[in-house]
Amino acid sequence: MHLTHDPAAPAAATIGFDDFLKVDIRVGTIVSAEAYPQARKPAYKLLIDFGPAIGVKKSSAQITENHALADLPGRQVAAVVNFPPRQIGTFLSEVLTLGFADADGAVTLFAPDKMVPNGSKLF
């Protein structure tokens, strides 16, 4: 699968609503964030609390250009929680934290515009 940051790229192929429902996107609150200098591309290690049903999960996120470490704890983010864990260097990333590319291609986190309960599902 090829990911593009090009805002002029055409929409992806049409999928059925049932396919969309298979992707479990939840909101969580970042509990802690630390630098991950061993990553191939600049990244942070995040611990994100998705509430009692899912718990606290780890994520490697390439968000260093638009987000300072000190600003991340307490911030809500959206993530895909039902992909298999992925080994990122020495770190096992359990969820895919979601974001959009800015005009320069750097990632900006995607989050609700007001606080919602951890574990809330996108629909």
Coordinates of N, CA, C and O in Angstrom, one line a residue:
M1 N 0.8 -1.2 0.0 CA 0.0 0.0 0.0 C 0.9 1.2 0.0 O 1.8 1.4 0.8
H2 N 0.6 2.2 -0.9 CA 1.4 3.4 -1.0 C 0.6 4.6 -0.3 O -0.5 4.8 -0.7
L3 N 1.2 5.2 0.6 CA 0.6 6.4 1.3 C 1.1 7.6 0.6 O 2.3 7.8 0.3
T4 N 0.3 8.6 0.3 CA 0.6 9.8 -0.3 C 0.3 11.0 0.6 O -0.7 11.0 1.3
H5 N 1.1 12.0 0.6 CA 0.9 13.3 1.3 C 0.4 14.3 0.3 O 0.4 15.5 0.7
D6 N 0.2 14.0 -0.9 CA -0.2 15.0 -2.0 C -1.6 15.3 -1.9 O -2.5 14.5 -2.1
P7 N -2.0 16.6 -1.5 CA -3.4 17.0 -1.4 C -4.1 16.9 -2.8 O -5.3 16.9 -2.8
A8 N -3.3 16.9 -3.8 CA -3.9 16.9 -5.2 C -4.2 15.5 -5.7 O -4.7 15.3 -6.8
A9 N -3.8 14.5 -4.9 CA -4.0 13.1 -5.3 C -5.5 12.8 -5.3 O -6.2 13.3 -4.5
P10 N -5.9 11.9 -6.3 CA -7.3 11.6 -6.4 C -7.7 10.7 -5.2 O -6.9 10.1 -4.5
A11 N -9.0 10.7 -4.9 CA -9.5 9.8 -3.8 C -9.2 8.4 -4.1 O -9.0 7.9 -5.3
A12 N -9.1 7.6 -3.1 CA -8.8 6.1 -3.2 C -10.0 5.5 -3.8 O -11.1 6.0 -3.9
A13 N -9.8 4.2 -4.2 CA -10.9 3.4 -4.7 C -12.1 3.3 -3.7 O -11.9 3.3 -2.5
T14 N -13.3 3.2 -4.3 CA -14.5 3.1 -3.5 C -14.5 1.8 -2.7 O -14.1 0.8 -3.2
I15 N -14.8 1.9 -1.4 CA -15.0 0.7 -0.5 C -16.4 0.7 0.0 O -17.1 1.7 0.0
G16 N -16.8 -0.5 0.5 CA -18.1 -0.6 1.1 C -18.1 -0.1 2.5 O -17.1 0.0 3.2
F17 N -19.3 0.3 3.0 CA -19.4 0.8 4.4 C -18.9 -0.3 5.4 O -18.3 0.0 6.4
D18 N -19.2 -1.6 5.1 CA -18.7 -2.6 6.0 C -17.2 -2.7 6.1 O -16.7 -3.0 7.1
D19 N -16.5 -2.3 5.0 CA -15.0 -2.2 5.0 C -14.6 -1.1 6.0 O -13.7 -1.3 6.8
F20 N -15.3 0.0 5.9 CA -15.0 1.1 6.8 C -15.1 0.7 8.3 O -14.3 1.0 9.2
L21 N -16.2 0.0 8.6 CA -16.5 -0.4 9.9 C -15.4 -1.4 10.5 O -15.3 -1.5 11.7
K22 N -14.7 -2.0 9.7 CA -13.6 -2.9 10.1 C -12.4 -2.2 10.7 O -11.7 -2.7 11.5
V23 N -12.3 -0.9 10.4 CA -11.2 -0.1 10.9 C -11.7 0.5 12.2 O -12.6 1.3 12.2
D24 N -11.1 0.1 13.3 CA -11.5 0.6 14.7 C -10.7 1.8 15.0 O -9.5 1.7 15.5
I25 N -11.2 3.0 14.9 CA -10.5 4.3 15.2 C -11.1 4.8 16.5 O -12.3 5.0 16.6
R26 N -10.2 5.0 17.5 CA -10.6 5.4 18.8 C -9.8 6.6 19.2 O -8.8 6.9 18.7
V27 N -10.4 7.3 20.2 CA -9.7 8.5 20.8 C -9.1 8.1 22.1 O -9.6 7.2 22.8
G28 N -7.9 8.6 22.3 CA -7.2 8.3 23.6 C -6.4 9.6 24.0 O -6.2 10.5 23.2
T29 N -6.0 9.5 25.3 CA -5.2 10.6 25.8 C -3.7 10.2 26.0 O -3.5 9.1 26.5
I30 N -2.8 11.0 25.5 CA -1.4 10.7 25.6 C -1.0 10.8 27.1 O -1.2 11.9 27.7
V31 N -0.5 9.7 27.6 CA -0.1 9.7 29.0 C 1.4 10.1 29.1 O 1.7 10.9 30.1
S32 N 2.2 9.7 28.2 CA 3.6 10.1 28.2 C 4.1 10.1 26.8 O 3.6 9.4 25.9
A33 N 5.2 10.9 26.6 CA 5.9 11.0 25.3 C 7.3 11.1 25.5 O 7.8 11.9 26.4
E34 N 8.1 10.4 24.7 CA 9.6 10.5 24.8 C 10.2 10.5 23.4 O 9.6 9.9 22.5
A35 N 11.4 11.0 23.3 CA 12.1 11.0 22.1 C 12.5 9.6 21.7 O 12.6 8.7 22.6
Y36 N 12.6 9.3 20.4 CA 13.0 8.0 19.9 C 14.1 8.1 18.9 O 13.9 8.0 17.7
P37 N 15.3 8.4 19.4 CA 16.4 8.7 18.6 C 16.9 7.5 17.7 O 17.5 7.7 16.7
Q38 N 16.5 6.3 18.1 CA 16.9 5.1 17.3 C 16.0 4.9 16.1 O 16.4 4.1 15.2
A39 N 14.9 5.6 16.0 CA 14.1 5.5 14.8 C 14.8 5.9 13.5 O 15.6 6.9 13.6
R40 N 14.5 5.3 12.4 CA 15.0 5.6 11.1 C 14.7 7.1 10.7 O 15.5 7.8 10.2
K41 N 13.4 7.5 11.0 CA 13.0 8.8 10.7 C 12.6 9.4 12.1 O 12.2 8.7 13.0
P42 N 12.8 10.7 12.3 CA 12.5 11.3 13.6 C 11.1 11.0 14.1 O 10.1 11.1 13.4
A43 N 11.0 10.5 15.3 CA 9.8 10.0 15.9 C 9.8 10.1 17.4 O 10.8 10.3 18.0
Y44 N 8.6 10.0 18.0 CA 8.4 10.0 19.4 C 7.8 8.6 19.8 O 7.0 8.1 19.0
K45 N 8.0 8.2 21.0 CA 7.3 7.0 21.6 C 6.2 7.6 22.4 O 6.5 8.4 23.3
L46 N 5.0 7.2 22.1 CA 3.8 7.6 22.9 C 3.2 6.5 23.7 O 3.1 5.4 23.2
L47 N 2.7 6.8 24.9 CA 1.8 5.9 25.6 C 0.5 6.6 25.6 O 0.4 7.7 26.1
I48 N -0.6 5.9 25.1 CA -1.9 6.5 25.0 C -2.9 5.7 25.7 O -3.0 4.5 25.5
D49 N -3.7 6.4 26.5 CA -4.8 5.7 27.3 C -6.1 5.7 26.5 O -6.6 6.8 26.3
F50 N -6.6 4.6 26.1 CA -7.8 4.4 25.4 C -9.0 4.0 26.3 O -10.0 3.5 25.8
G51 N -8.9 4.2 27.6 CA -9.9 3.8 28.5 C -9.9 2.4 28.9 O -9.0 1.6 28.4
P52 N -10.8 2.0 29.8 CA -10.8 0.6 30.4 C -10.9 -0.5 29.4 O -10.3 -1.6 29.6
A53 N -11.7 -0.4 28.4 CA -11.9 -1.5 27.4 C -10.6 -1.9 26.6 O -10.4 -3.0 26.3
I54 N -9.9 -0.9 26.3 CA -8.7 -1.1 25.4 C -7.4 -0.9 26.2 O -6.4 -1.7 26.0
G55 N -7.4 0.0 27.1 CA -6.2 0.2 28.0 C -5.2 1.1 27.4 O -5.5 1.9 26.5
V56 N -4.0 1.1 27.9 CA -2.9 2.0 27.5 C -2.1 1.2 26.4 O -1.7 0.1 26.6
K57 N -1.9 1.9 25.3 CA -1.1 1.3 24.2 C 0.0 2.2 23.8 O 0.0 3.4 24.0
K58 N 1.0 1.5 23.1 CA 2.2 2.2 22.7 C 2.1 2.6 21.2 O 1.5 1.8 20.4
S59 N 2.7 3.7 20.8 CA 2.7 4.1 19.4 C 4.0 4.9 19.1 O 4.4 5.7 19.9
S60 N 4.6 4.6 17.9 CA 5.7 5.4 17.4 C 5.1 6.3 16.4 O 4.3 5.9 15.5
A61 N 5.3 7.6 16.6 CA 4.7 8.6 15.8 C 5.7 9.6 15.2 O 6.5 10.2 16.0
Q62 N 5.7 9.8 13.9 CA 6.6 10.7 13.3 C 6.0 12.1 13.2 O 5.5 12.6 12.2
I63 N 5.9 12.7 14.4 CA 5.2 14.0 14.6 C 6.2 15.1 15.1 O 5.7 16.1 15.6
T64 N 7.5 14.9 15.0 CA 8.5 15.7 15.7 C 8.5 17.2 15.1 O 8.9 18.1 15.9
E65 N 8.2 17.4 13.9 CA 8.3 18.7 13.3 C 7.2 19.7 13.8 O 7.4 20.9 13.8
N66 N 6.0 19.1 14.1 CA 4.9 20.0 14.4 C 4.5 19.9 15.9 O 3.6 20.7 16.3
H67 N 5.1 19.0 16.7 CA 4.6 18.8 18.0 C 5.8 18.6 19.0 O 6.7 17.8 18.8
A68 N 5.9 19.5 20.0 CA 6.9 19.4 21.0 C 6.6 18.3 22.0 O 5.4 18.2 22.4
L69 N 7.6 17.6 22.5 CA 7.4 16.6 23.5 C 6.6 17.1 24.7 O 5.6 16.4 25.2
A70 N 7.0 18.2 25.2 CA 6.3 18.8 26.4 C 4.9 19.1 26.2 O 4.1 19.1 27.2
D71 N 4.4 19.3 25.0 CA 3.0 19.6 24.7 C 2.1 18.4 24.6 O 0.9 18.5 24.5
L72 N 2.7 17.2 24.5 CA 1.9 16.0 24.1 C 1.1 15.4 25.3 O 0.0 15.0 25.1
P73 N 1.7 15.2 26.5 CA 1.0 14.6 27.6 C -0.3 15.4 27.9 O -0.3 16.6 27.9
G74 N -1.4 14.6 28.0 CA -2.7 15.2 28.2 C -3.5 15.5 27.0 O -4.7 15.8 27.0
R75 N -2.9 15.5 25.8 CA -3.5 15.8 24.6 C -4.3 14.5 24.0 O -3.8 13.4 24.1
Q76 N -5.5 14.7 23.5 CA -6.2 13.6 22.9 C -5.8 13.4 21.5 O -5.5 14.4 20.8
V77 N -5.8 12.2 21.0 CA -5.4 11.8 19.6 C -6.3 10.7 19.2 O -7.0 10.0 20.0
A78 N -6.4 10.6 17.9 CA -7.1 9.4 17.3 C -6.1 8.4 16.8 O -5.0 8.8 16.3
A79 N -6.5 7.1 16.9 CA -5.6 6.1 16.4 C -6.4 4.9 16.0 O -7.5 4.6 16.5
V80 N -5.8 4.1 15.1 CA -6.4 2.8 14.7 C -5.9 1.8 15.7 O -4.7 1.7 15.9
V81 N -6.8 1.1 16.4 CA -6.4 0.2 17.5 C -6.5 -1.2 17.1 O -6.2 -2.1 18.0
N82 N -6.9 -1.5 15.9 CA -7.1 -3.0 15.6 C -6.2 -3.4 14.4 O -6.4 -4.5 13.8
F83 N -5.1 -2.7 14.2 CA -4.0 -3.2 13.3 C -3.1 -4.1 14.2 O -3.0 -3.9 15.4
P84 N -2.4 -5.1 13.6 CA -1.5 -5.9 14.4 C -0.3 -5.0 14.8 O 0.0 -4.0 14.1
P85 N 0.3 -5.3 15.9 CA 1.5 -4.5 16.4 C 2.5 -4.5 15.3 O 2.7 -5.5 14.5
R86 N 3.3 -3.4 15.2 CA 4.4 -3.3 14.2 C 5.7 -2.9 14.9 O 5.7 -2.0 15.7
Q87 N 6.7 -3.7 14.5 CA 8.0 -3.4 15.1 C 8.6 -2.2 14.4 O 8.8 -2.3 13.2
I88 N 8.9 -1.2 15.1 CA 9.6 0.0 14.6 C 10.9 0.1 15.3 O 11.0 0.6 16.4
G89 N 12.0 -0.4 14.6 CA 13.3 -0.5 15.3 C 13.2 -1.4 16.5 O 12.8 -2.6 16.4
T90 N 13.6 -0.9 17.6 CA 13.5 -1.7 18.9 C 12.2 -1.5 19.6 O 12.1 -2.1 20.7
F91 N 11.3 -0.8 19.0 CA 10.0 -0.4 19.7 C 8.8 -1.1 19.0 O 8.7 -1.1 17.8
L92 N 7.9 -1.7 19.8 CA 6.8 -2.4 19.3 C 5.6 -1.4 19.4 O 5.1 -1.1 20.5
S93 N 5.2 -0.9 18.2 CA 4.1 0.1 18.1 C 2.8 -0.7 18.0 O 2.6 -1.5 17.1
E94 N 1.9 -0.5 19.0 CA 0.6 -1.3 19.1 C -0.6 -0.6 18.4 O -1.6 -1.3 18.1
V95 N -0.5 0.7 18.2 CA -1.6 1.4 17.5 C -1.0 2.4 16.5 O 0.1 2.8 16.6
L96 N -1.8 2.7 15.5 CA -1.4 3.7 14.5 C -2.0 5.1 14.8 O -3.3 5.2 14.7
T97 N -1.2 6.0 15.3 CA -1.7 7.3 15.6 C -1.9 8.1 14.3 O -1.1 8.0 13.4
L98 N -3.1 8.8 14.2 CA -3.5 9.4 13.0 C -3.1 10.9 12.9 O -3.2 11.6 13.9
G99 N -2.8 11.3 11.7 CA -2.5 12.7 11.4 C -2.6 13.0 10.0 O -2.8 12.1 9.1
F100 N -2.5 14.3 9.6 CA -2.5 14.8 8.3 C -1.2 15.5 8.0 O -0.6 16.1 8.9
A101 N -0.8 15.5 6.7 CA 0.4 16.3 6.3 C 0.1 17.7 6.2 O -1.0 18.1 5.6
D102 N 1.0 18.6 6.7 CA 0.8 20.0 6.5 C 1.4 20.4 5.1 O 1.7 19.5 4.3
A103 N 1.4 21.6 4.7 CA 1.9 22.1 3.4 C 3.3 21.6 3.1 O 3.7 21.5 1.9
D104 N 4.1 21.4 4.1 CA 5.5 20.9 3.9 C 5.6 19.4 4.0 O 6.8 18.9 3.9
G105 N 4.6 18.7 4.3 CA 4.6 17.2 4.4 C 4.8 16.7 5.8 O 4.9 15.5 6.0
A106 N 5.0 17.6 6.8 CA 5.2 17.2 8.1 C 3.8 16.8 8.8 O 2.8 17.5 8.4
V107 N 3.8 15.8 9.6 CA 2.5 15.3 10.2 C 2.0 16.2 11.3 O 2.7 16.6 12.2
T108 N 0.7 16.5 11.3 CA 0.0 17.2 12.3 C -1.1 16.2 12.9 O -1.8 15.6 12.1
L109 N -1.1 16.0 14.2 CA -2.0 15.1 14.8 C -3.5 15.4 14.5 O -3.9 16.5 14.4
F110 N -4.3 14.3 14.4 CA -5.7 14.4 14.2 C -6.4 14.1 15.5 O -6.1 13.1 16.2
A111 N -7.3 15.0 16.0 CA -7.9 14.8 17.3 C -9.3 15.5 17.3 O -9.5 16.4 16.5
P112 N -10.1 15.2 18.2 CA -11.4 15.9 18.3 C -11.1 17.3 18.8 O -10.1 17.6 19.4
D113 N -12.1 18.2 18.5 CA -11.9 19.6 18.8 C -12.3 19.9 20.3 O -12.1 21.1 20.7
K114 N -12.9 19.0 21.0 CA -13.2 19.1 22.4 C -13.0 17.7 23.0 O -13.1 16.7 22.3
M115 N -12.8 17.7 24.3 CA -12.5 16.4 25.0 C -13.7 15.5 24.9 O -14.9 16.0 25.0
V116 N -13.4 14.2 24.6 CA -14.4 13.2 24.6 C -13.9 12.0 25.5 O -12.7 12.0 25.7
P117 N -14.7 11.1 25.9 CA -14.2 10.0 26.7 C -13.2 9.2 26.0 O -13.4 8.8 24.8
N118 N -12.1 8.8 26.7 CA -11.1 7.9 26.1 C -11.8 6.6 25.7 O -12.7 6.1 26.4
G119 N -11.5 6.1 24.5 CA -12.1 4.9 24.0 C -13.2 5.2 23.0 O -13.7 4.3 22.4
S120 N -13.7 6.4 22.9 CA -14.8 6.8 22.0 C -14.4 6.3 20.6 O -13.3 6.6 20.1
K121 N -15.3 5.8 19.9 CA -15.1 5.2 18.5 C -15.5 6.2 17.5 O -16.6 6.9 17.6
L122 N -14.7 6.4 16.4 CA -15.1 7.2 15.3 C -16.2 6.5 14.5 O -16.1 5.3 14.2
F123 N -17.2 7.2 14.1 CA -18.2 6.7 13.2 C -18.7 7.7 12.2 O -18.4 8.9 12.3

